Short mmCIF file of C-alpha atoms and ligand atoms in Angstrom, two decimals:
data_model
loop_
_atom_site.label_atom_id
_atom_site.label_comp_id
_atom_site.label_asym_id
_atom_site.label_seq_id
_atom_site.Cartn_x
_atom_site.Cartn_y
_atom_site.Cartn_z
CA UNK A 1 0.00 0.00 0.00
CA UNK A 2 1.21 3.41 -1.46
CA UNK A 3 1.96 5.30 2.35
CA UNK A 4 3.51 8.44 1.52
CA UNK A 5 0.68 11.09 0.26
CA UNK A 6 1.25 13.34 -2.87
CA UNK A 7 2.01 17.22 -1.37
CA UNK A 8 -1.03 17.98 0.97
CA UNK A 9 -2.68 21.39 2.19
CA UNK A 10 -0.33 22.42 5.42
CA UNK A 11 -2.50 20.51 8.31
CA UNK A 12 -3.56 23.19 11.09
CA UNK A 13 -1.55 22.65 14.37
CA UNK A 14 -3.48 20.20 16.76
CA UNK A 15 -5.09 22.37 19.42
CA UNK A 16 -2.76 22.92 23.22
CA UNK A 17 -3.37 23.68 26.07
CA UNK A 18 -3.38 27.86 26.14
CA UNK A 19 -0.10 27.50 28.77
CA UNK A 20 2.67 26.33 27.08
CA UNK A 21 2.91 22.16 27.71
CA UNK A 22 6.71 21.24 28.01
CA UNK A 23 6.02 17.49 28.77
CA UNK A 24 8.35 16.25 26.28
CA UNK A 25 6.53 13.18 25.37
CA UNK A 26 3.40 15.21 24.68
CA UNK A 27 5.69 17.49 22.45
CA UNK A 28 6.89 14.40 20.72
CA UNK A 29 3.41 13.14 19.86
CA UNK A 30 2.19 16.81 18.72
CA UNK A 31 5.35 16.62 16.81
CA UNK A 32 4.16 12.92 15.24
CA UNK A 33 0.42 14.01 14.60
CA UNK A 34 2.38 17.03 12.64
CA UNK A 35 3.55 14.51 10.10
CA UNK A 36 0.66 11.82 10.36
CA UNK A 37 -1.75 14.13 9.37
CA UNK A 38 0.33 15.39 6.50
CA UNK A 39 0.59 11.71 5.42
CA UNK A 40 -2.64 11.10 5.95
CA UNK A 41 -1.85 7.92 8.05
CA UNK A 42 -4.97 5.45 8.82
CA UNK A 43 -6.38 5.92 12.73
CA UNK A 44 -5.70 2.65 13.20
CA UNK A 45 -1.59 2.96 12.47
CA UNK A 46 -1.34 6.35 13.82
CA UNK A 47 -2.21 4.51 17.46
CA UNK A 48 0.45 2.04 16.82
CA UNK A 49 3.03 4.69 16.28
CA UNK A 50 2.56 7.19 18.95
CA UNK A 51 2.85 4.87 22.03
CA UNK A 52 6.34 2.97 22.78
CA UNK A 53 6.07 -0.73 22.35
CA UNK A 54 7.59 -1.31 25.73
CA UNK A 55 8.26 -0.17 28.80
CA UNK A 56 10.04 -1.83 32.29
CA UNK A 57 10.70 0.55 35.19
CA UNK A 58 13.03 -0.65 37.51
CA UNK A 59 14.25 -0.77 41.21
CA UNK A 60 17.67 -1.04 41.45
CA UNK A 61 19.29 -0.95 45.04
CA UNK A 62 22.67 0.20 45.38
CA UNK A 63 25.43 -0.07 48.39
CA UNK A 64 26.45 3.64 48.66
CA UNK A 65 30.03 4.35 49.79
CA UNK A 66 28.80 5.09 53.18
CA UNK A 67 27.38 1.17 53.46
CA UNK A 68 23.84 2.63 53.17
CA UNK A 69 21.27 1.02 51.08
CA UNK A 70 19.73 3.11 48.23
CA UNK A 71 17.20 2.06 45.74
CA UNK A 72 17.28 4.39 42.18
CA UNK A 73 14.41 3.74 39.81
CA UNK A 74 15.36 3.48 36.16
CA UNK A 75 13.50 2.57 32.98
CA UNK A 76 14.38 1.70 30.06
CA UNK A 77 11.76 2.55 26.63
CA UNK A 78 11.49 0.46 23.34
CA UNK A 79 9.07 2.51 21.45
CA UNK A 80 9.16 0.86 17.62
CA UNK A 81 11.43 -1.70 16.60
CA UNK A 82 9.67 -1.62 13.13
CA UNK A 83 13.21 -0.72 11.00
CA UNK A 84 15.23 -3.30 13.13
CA UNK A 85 16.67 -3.41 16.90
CA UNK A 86 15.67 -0.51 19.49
CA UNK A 87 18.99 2.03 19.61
CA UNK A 88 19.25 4.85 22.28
CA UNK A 89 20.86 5.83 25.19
CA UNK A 90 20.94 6.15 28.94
CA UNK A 91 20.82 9.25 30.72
CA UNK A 92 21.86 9.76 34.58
CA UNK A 93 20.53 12.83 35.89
CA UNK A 94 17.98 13.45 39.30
CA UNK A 95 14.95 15.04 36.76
CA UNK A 96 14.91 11.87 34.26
CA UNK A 97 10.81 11.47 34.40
CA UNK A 98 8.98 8.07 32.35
CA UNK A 99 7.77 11.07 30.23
CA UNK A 100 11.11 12.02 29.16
CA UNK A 101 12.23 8.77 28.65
CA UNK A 102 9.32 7.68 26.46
CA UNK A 103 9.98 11.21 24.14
CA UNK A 104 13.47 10.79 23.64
CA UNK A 105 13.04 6.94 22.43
CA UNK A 106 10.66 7.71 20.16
CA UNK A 107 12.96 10.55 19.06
CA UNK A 108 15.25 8.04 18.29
CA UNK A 109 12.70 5.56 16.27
CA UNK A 110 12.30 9.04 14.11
CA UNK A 111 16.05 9.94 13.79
CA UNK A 112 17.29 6.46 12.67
CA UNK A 113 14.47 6.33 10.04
CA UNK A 114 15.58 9.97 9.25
CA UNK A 115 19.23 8.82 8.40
CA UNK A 116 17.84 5.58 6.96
CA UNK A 117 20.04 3.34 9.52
CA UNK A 118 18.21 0.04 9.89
CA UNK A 119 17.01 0.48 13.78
CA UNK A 120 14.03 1.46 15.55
CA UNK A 121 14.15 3.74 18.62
CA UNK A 122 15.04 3.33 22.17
CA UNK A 123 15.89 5.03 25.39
CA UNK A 124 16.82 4.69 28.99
CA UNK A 125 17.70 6.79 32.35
CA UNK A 126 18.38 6.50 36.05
CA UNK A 127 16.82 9.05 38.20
CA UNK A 128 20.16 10.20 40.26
CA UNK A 129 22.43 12.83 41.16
CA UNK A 130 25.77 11.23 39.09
CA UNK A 131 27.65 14.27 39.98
CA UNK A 132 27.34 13.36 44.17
CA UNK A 133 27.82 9.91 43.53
CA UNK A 134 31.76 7.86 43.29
CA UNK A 135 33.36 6.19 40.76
CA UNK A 136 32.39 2.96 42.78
CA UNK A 137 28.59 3.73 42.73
CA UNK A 138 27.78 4.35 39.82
CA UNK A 139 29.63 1.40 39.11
CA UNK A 140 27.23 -0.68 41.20
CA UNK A 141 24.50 0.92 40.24
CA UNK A 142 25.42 0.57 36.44
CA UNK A 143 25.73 -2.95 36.75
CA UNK A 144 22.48 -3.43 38.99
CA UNK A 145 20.27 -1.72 36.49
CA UNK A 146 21.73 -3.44 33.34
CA UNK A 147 21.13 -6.83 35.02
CA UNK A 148 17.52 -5.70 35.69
CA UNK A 149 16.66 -4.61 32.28
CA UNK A 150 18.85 -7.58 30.71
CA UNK A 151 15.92 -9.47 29.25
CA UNK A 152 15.13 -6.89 27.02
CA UNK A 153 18.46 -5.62 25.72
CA UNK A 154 21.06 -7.48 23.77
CA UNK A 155 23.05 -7.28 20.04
CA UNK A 156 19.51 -8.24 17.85
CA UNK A 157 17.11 -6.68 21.07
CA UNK A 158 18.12 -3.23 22.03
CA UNK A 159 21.31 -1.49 22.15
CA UNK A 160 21.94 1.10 24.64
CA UNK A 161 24.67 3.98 24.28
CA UNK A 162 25.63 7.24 25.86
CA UNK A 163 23.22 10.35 27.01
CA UNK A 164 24.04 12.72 29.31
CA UNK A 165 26.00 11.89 32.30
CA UNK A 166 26.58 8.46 30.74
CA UNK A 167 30.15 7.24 28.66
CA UNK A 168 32.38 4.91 27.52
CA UNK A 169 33.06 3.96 30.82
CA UNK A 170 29.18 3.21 31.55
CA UNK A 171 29.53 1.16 28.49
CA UNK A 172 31.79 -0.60 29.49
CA UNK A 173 30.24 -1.84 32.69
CA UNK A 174 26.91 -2.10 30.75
CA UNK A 175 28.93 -4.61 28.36
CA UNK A 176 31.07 -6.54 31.46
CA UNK A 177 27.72 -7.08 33.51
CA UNK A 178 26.21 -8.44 30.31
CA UNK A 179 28.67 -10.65 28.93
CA UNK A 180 29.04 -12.19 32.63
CA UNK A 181 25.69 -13.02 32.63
CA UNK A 182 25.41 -14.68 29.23
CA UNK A 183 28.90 -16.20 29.89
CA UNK A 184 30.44 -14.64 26.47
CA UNK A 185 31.95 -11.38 25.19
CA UNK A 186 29.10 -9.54 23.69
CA UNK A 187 30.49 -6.89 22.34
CA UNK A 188 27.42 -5.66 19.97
CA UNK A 189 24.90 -4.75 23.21
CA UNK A 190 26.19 -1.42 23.85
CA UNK A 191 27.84 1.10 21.43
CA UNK A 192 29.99 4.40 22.86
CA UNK A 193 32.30 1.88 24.17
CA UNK A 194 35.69 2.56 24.92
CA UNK A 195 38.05 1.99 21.67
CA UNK A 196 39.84 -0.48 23.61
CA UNK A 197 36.27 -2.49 23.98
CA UNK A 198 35.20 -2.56 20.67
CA UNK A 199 34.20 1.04 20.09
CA UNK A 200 34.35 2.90 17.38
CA UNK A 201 37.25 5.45 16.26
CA UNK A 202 35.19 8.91 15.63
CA UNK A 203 32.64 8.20 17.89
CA UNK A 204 32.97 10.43 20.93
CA UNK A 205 33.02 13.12 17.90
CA UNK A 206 30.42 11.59 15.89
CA UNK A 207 27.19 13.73 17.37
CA UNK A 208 29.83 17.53 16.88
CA UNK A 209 30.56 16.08 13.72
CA UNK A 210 27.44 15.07 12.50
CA UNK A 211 25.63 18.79 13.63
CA UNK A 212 28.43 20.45 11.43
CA UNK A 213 27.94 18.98 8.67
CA UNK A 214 24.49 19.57 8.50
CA UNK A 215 25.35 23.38 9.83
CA UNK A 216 27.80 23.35 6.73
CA UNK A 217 24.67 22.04 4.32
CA UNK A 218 22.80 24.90 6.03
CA UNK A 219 25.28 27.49 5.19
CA UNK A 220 25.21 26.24 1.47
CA UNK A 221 21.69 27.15 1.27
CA UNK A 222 21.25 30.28 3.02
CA UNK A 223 24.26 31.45 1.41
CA UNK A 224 26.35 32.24 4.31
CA UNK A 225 30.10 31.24 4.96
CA UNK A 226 30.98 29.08 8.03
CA UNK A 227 34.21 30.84 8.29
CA UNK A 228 33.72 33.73 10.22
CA UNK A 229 30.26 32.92 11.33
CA UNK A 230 29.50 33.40 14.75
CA UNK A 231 28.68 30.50 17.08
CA UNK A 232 27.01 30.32 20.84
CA UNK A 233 26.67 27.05 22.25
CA UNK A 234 24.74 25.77 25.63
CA UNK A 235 26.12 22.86 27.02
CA UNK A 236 30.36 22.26 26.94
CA UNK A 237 29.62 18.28 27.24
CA UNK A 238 30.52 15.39 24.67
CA UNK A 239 28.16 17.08 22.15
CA UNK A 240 29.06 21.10 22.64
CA UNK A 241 32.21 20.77 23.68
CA UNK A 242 33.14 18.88 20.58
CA UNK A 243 30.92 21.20 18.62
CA UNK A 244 32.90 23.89 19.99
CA UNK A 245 36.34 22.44 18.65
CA UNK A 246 35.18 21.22 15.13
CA UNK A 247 33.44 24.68 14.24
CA UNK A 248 36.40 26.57 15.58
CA UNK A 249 38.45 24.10 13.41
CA UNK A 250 36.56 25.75 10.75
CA UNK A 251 37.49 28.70 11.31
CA UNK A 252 33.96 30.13 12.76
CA UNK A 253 34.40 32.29 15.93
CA UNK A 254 32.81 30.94 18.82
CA UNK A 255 31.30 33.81 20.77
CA UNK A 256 30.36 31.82 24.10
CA UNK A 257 29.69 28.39 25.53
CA UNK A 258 28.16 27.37 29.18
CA UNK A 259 27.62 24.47 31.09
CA UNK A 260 24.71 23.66 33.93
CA UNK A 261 26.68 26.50 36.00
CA UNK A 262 25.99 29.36 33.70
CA UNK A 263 28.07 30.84 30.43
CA UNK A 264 31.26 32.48 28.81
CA UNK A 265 30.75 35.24 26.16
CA UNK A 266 33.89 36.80 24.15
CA UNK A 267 32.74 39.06 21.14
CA UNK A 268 36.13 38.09 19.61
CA UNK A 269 36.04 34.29 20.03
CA UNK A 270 36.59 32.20 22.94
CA UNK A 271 39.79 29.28 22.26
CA UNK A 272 37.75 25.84 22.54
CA UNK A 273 40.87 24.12 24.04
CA UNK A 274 41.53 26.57 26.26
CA UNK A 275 37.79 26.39 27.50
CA UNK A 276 37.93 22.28 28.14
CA UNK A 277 41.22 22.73 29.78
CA UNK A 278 39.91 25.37 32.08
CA UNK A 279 36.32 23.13 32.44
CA UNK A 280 38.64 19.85 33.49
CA UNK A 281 40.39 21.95 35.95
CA UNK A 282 37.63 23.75 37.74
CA UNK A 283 34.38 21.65 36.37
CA UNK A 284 32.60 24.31 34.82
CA UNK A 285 33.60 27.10 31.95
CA UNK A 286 32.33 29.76 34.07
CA UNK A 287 35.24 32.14 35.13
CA UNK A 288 37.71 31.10 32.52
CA UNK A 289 40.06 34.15 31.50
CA UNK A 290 39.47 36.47 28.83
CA UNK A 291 35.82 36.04 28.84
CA UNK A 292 33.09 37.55 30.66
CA UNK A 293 30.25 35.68 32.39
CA UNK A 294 26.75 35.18 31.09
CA UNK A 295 23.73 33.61 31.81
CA UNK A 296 22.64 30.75 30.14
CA UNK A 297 19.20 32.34 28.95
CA UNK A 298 21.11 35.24 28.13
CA UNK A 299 23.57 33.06 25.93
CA UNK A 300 20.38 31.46 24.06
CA UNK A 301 19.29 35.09 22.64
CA UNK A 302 22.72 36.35 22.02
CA UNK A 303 23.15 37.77 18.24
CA UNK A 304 24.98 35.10 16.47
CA UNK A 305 24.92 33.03 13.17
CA UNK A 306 24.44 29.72 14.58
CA UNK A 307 22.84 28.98 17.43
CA UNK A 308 23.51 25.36 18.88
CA UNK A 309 21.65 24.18 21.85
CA UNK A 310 23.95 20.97 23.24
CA UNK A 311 22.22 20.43 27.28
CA UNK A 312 18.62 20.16 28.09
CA UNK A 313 15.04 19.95 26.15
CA UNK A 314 12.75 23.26 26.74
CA UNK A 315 15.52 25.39 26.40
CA UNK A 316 13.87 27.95 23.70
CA UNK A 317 9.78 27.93 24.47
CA UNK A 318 7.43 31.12 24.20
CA UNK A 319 9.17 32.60 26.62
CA UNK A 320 12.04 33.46 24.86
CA UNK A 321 11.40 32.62 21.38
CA UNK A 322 10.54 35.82 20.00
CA UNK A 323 14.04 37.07 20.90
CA UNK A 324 16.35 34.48 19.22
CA UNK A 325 18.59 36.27 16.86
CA UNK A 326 20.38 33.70 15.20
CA UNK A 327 20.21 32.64 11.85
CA UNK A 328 20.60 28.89 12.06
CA UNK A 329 19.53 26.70 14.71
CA UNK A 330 21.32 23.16 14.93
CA UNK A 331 19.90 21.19 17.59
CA UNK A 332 22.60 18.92 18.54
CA UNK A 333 20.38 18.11 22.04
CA UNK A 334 17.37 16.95 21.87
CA UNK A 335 13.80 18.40 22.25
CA UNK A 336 15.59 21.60 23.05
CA UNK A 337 12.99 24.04 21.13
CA UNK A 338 8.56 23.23 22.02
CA UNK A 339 6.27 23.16 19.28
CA UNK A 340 4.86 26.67 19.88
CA UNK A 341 8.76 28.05 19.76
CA UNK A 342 9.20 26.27 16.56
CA UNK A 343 6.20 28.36 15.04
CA UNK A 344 7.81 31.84 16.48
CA UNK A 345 11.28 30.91 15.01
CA UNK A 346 9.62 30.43 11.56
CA UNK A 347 7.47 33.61 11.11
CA UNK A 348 11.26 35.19 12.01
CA UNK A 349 13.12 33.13 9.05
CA UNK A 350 15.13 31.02 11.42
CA UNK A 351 16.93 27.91 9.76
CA UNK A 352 16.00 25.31 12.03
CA UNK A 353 18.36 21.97 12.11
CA UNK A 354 15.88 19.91 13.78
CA UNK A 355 17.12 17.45 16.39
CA UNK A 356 16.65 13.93 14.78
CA UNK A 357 19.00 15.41 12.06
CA UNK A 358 21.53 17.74 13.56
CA UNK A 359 22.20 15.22 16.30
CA UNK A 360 21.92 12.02 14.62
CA UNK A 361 25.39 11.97 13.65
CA UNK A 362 26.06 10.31 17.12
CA UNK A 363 23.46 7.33 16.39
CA UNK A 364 25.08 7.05 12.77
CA UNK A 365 28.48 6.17 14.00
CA UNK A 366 26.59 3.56 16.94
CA UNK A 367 25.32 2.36 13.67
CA UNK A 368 29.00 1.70 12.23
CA UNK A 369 30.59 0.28 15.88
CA UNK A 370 27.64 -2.26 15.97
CA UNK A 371 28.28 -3.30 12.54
CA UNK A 372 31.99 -3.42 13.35
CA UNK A 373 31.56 -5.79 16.20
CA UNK A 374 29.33 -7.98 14.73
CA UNK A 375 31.48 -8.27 11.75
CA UNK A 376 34.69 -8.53 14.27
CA UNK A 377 36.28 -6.12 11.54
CA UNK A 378 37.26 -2.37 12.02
CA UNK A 379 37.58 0.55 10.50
CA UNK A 380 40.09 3.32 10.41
CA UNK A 381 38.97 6.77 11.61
CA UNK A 382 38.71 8.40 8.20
CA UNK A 383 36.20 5.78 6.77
CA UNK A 384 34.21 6.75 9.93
CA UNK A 385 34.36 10.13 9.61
CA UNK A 386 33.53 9.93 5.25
CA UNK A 387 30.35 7.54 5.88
CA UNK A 388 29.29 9.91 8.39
CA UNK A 389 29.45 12.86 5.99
CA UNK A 390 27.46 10.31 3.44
CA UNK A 391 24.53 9.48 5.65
CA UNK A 392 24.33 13.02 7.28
CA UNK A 393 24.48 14.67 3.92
CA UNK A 394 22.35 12.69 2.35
CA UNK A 395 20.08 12.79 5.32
CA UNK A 396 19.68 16.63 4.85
CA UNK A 397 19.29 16.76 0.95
CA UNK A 398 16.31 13.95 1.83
CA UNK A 399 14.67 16.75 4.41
CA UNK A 400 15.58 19.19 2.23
CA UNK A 401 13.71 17.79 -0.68
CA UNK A 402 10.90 16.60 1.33
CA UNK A 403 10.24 20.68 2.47
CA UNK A 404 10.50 21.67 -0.33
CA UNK A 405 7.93 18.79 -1.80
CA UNK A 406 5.10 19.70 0.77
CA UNK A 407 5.80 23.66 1.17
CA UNK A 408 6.62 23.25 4.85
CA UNK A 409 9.83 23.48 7.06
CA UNK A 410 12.63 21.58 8.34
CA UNK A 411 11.43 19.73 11.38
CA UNK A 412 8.16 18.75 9.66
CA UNK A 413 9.84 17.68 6.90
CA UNK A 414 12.10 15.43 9.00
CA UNK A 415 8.95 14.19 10.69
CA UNK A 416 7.22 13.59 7.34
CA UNK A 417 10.32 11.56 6.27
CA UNK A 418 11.08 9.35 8.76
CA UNK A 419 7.62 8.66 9.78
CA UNK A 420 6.54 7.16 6.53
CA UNK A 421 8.91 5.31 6.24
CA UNK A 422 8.32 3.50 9.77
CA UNK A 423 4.51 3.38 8.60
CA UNK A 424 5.75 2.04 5.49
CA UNK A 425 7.81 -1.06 7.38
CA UNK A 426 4.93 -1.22 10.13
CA UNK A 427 2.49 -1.68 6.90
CA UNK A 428 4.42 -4.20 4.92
CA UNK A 429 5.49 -6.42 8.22
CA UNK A 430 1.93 -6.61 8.56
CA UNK A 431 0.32 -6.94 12.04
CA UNK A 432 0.72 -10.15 14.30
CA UNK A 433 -1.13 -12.37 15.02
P1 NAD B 1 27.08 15.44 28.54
O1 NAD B 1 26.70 14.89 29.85
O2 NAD B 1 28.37 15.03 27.94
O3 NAD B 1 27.10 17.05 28.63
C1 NAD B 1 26.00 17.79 29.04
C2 NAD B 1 26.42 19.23 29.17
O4 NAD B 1 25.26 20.04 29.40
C3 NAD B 1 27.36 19.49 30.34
O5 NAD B 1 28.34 20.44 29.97
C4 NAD B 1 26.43 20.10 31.40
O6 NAD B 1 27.11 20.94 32.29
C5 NAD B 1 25.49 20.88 30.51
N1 NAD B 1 24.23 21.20 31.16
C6 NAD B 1 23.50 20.43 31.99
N2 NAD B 1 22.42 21.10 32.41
C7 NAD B 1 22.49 22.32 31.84
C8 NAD B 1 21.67 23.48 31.89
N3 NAD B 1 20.57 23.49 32.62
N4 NAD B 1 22.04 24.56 31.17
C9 NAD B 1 23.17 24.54 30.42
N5 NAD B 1 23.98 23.48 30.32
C10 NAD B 1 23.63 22.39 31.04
O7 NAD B 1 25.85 15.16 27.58
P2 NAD B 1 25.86 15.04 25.99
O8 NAD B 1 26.06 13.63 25.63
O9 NAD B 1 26.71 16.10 25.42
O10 NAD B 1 24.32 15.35 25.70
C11 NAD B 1 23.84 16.69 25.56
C12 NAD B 1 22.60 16.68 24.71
O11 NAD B 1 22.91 16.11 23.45
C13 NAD B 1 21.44 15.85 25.28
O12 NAD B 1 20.23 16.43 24.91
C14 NAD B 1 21.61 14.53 24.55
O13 NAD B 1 20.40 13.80 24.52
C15 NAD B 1 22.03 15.03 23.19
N6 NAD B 1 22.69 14.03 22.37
C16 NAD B 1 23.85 13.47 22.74
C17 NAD B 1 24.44 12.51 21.93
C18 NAD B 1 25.75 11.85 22.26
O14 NAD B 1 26.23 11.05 21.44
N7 NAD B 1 26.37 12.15 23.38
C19 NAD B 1 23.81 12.12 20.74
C20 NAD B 1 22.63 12.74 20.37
C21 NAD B 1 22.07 13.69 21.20
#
C-alpha cells in the first residue's frame, strides 16, 4: 500500500493547552500528529506509532560508599522496533521522568528512520544525582540496572549507548555485567564503548561532527560562509564541547559556551581548548580568563549566526522565542525548542536543524561500531568520519527535498520523512497475530 501522500494542504496545528505544555513526550506526539496528518496515516496505524512498544521501570538498590542502602528507579523505553533493533541511550541525571524517557526513544525511532540506519528507537535513564555519587557507585549501580533490564536488551534486542552523564566507561560496565551473565563477550549490546572495547574510532566526535555537517549544508543554502560565522553554544559536554572544537576548526568564531553552571561570552572568540582545559580543571567554563560571564538564557538570545543548543530539552519555548537572533539553529540536544517556539522561530526566518538530524550523527556512528563488532572487523577513523558525511548529507538533501515537496519546514519535513517510512515497514510487516 502506497503510504507516503502526494504534497497535501499544510494541516492546522493540533489544538494545546493555552499555557505552554513542556512534557516532552506530549511534544513528541504533537510533533508525530504534525507529520501523520500530513501523510494522511490510517487511525488505526497512527495509534500504533505514537505509544512505545515497551516499557520496564526498575528498582535497582545500590550499596552507597557510606554502606547505606539506596534504591534508584530506572526505565528503560522500546518505542518501535519496526526498521530493526531498538537504539538509544541512557541518561543519569535526578529530573529523568517516564515522560522524558518515552519522548526521547521515540525521538530516536524518528532519527534512525531519518538517516535511513536500519534500527528502531530506544531510550533509557536513572533518576540520580551522578555528579554526588563515586566512581564505585555508579559502578554498582550501572551494573544493577543493566542486570535488571537484561531481558530486554542485547546485540539483535536493544542497544543502549551514551546520554548525558553516561560514557564509555558506563559502556563498558553495561557490556562486562552483560557478557558475565550470558557467559560470552558480547560486544554488539552497547555502542559508545571505549576503543579499547570494541568502540568505534570517531565516535565520541560523531554527534559535533554530524551537527556540522548539516550546519555546513545549512550554510550552502542560506548562502552564508561558516568561516567567520559566529557561534554560541549551551552545554560544553561530549556534544558542545566537541561542537565547539570542530566549528572553531573551521574557522567560525565561537562567541560563548556554558555548562549547567551558567556561560562564557567573548565578542572576539573564545579558544575551545583553552575552555575544556579550564572546564577539566575547575568543572565548569564559568570564570575562565578572557571572557566575561553570562547567563545561560542570556547566551540562548545572544546575536549570532548559529545557534547550537547541546544540554537540556525546553531550552527555547514562548518565553524566549521571540528574541532568538540567530540565523541557524542546529539542535545537537534533543527536544531543546517546544512546538509553539518552533512556530515563532519560523514567522522570524530562522533555519531550524531539527534534532533527529543535527544530532543524529552520534546514532550514525553507533550504527557503524555495531556493525563493526558484529562483523569482528574495524575501520580506520577516516572511513568513519567519510560515511558519516554520506549518511548526514544525504540525510539533509532527503529533508531538504521533502520541504520543499510539501511547502513546509525543516522539522516537519524530518517528521514527514522518517515517519513514513516506519509506517511504510509497520504496513508491509503486517500486524501479528
Ligand atoms: P554530557 O553529559 O556530555 O554534557 C551535558 C552538558 O550540558 C554538560 O556540559 C552540562 O554541564 C550541561 N548542562 C546540563 N544542564 C544544563 C543546563 N541546565 N544549562 C546549560 N547546560 C547544562 O551530555 P551530551 O552527551 O553532550 O548530551 C547533551 C545533549 O545532546 C542531550 O540532549 C543529549 O540527549 C544530546 N545528544 C547526545 C548525543 C551523544 O552522542 N552524546 C547524541 C545525540 C544527542
Amino acid at each position: 500500500m502506497a503510504l507516503v501522500a502526494k504534497a497535501a494542504p499544510q494541516p492546522v496545528m493540533p489544538r494545546m493547552a493555552p499555557r505552554e505544555d513542556l512534557n516532552p513526550f506530549r511534544i513528541a506526539q504533537i510533533q508525530f500528529d504534525m507529520a501523520a496528518e500530513y501523510l494522511k496515516l490510517d487511525p488505526g496505524l497512527r495509534q500504533v506509532l505514537r505509544q512505545p512498544k515497551r516499557i520496564l521501570e526498575v528498582s535497582i538498590p545500590t550499596k552507597m560508599d557510606s554502606g547505606q542502602l539506596k534504591v534508584f528507579t530506572g526505565y528503560r523505553v522500546q518505542h518501535n522496533v519496526a526498521r530493526g533493533p531498538a537504539k538509544g541511550g541512557i541518561r543519569y541525571h535526578p529530573n529523568v521522568t517516564l515522560d522524558e524517557v518515552k519522548a526521547l526513544a521515540a525521538w530516536m525511532t524518528w532519527k534512525t528512520a531519518t538517516v535511513n540506519i536500519p534500527y528502531g528507537g530506544g531510550k533509557g535513564g536513572i533518576i540520580c544525582d551522578p555528579k554526588r555519587m563515586s566512581h564505585n557507585e555508579l559502578e554498582r549501580m550501572t551494573r544493577r540496572y543493566t542486570s535488571e533490564i537484561l531481558p530486554i536488551i542485547g546485540p539483535d534486542q536493544d542497544i543502549p549507548a551514551p546520554d548525558m552523564y553516561t560514557n564509555a566507561q558506563t559502556m563498558a560496565w553495561i557490556m562486562d555485567t552483560y557478557s558475565m551473565t550470558k557467559g560470552y563477550s558480547s560486544l554488539g549490546v552497547v555502542t559508545g564503548k571505549p576503543v579499547s572495547l570494541g568502540g568505534s574510532l570517531g565516535r565520541n566526535e560523531a554527534t559535533a561532527r554530524g551537527c556540522l555537517f548539516v550546519a555546513e549544508e545549512a550554510c550552502k543554502v542560506k548562502k552564508m560562509s561558516l568561516r567567520g560565522a559566529t557561534v554560541a553554544i549551551q552545554g560544553f559536554g561530549n556534544a558542545g564541547a566537541i561542537a565547539a572544537r570542530l566549528f572553531a576548526e573551521k574557522k567560525a568564531r565561537i562567541i560563548a559556551v556554558s555548562d549547567s553552571r551558567g556561560g562564557v561570552f567573548n565578542s572576539r572568540g573564545i579558544d575551545p581548548m583553552k575552555a575544556v582545559r579550564y572546564k577539566e580543571r575547575s568543572g565548569t567554563v564559568v570564570g575562565m580568563p578572557g571572557a566575561s560571564r553570562i547567563s545561560n538564557d542570556d547566551l540562548v538570545t545572544l546575536k549570532c549566526d548559529i545557534l547550537i543548543p547541546a544540554a537540556l530539552e525546553n531550552v527555547i519555548t514562548l518565553h524566549n522565542a521571540d528574541q532568538i537572533k540567530a540565523k541557524i539553529i542546529a539542535e545537537a540536544a534533543n527536544g531543546p525548542t517546544t512546538p509553539h517556539a518552533d512556530e515563532v522561530l519560523a514567522r522570524k526566518g530562522i533555519f531550524m536543524l531539527p534534532d533527529i538530524l543535527a544530532n543524529a550523527g552520534g546514532v550514525t556512528v553507533s550504527y557503524f561500531e555495531w556493525a563493526q563488532n558484529l562483523q569482528g572487523y574495524f575501520w580506520q577513523e577516516h572511513e568513519v568520519s567519510d560515511r558519516l558525511s554520506m549518511v548526514i548529507r544525504r540525510a539533509f538533501s532527503d529533508v531538504y527535498e521533502t520541504m520543499r515537496k510539501y511547502h513546509t519546514r525543516m522539522r516537519a519535513a524530518a517528521y514527514i520523512l522518517s515517519v513514513g517510512r516506519v509506517a511504510d515497514a509497520t504496513l508491509v510487516r503486517g500486524l501479528f497475530p
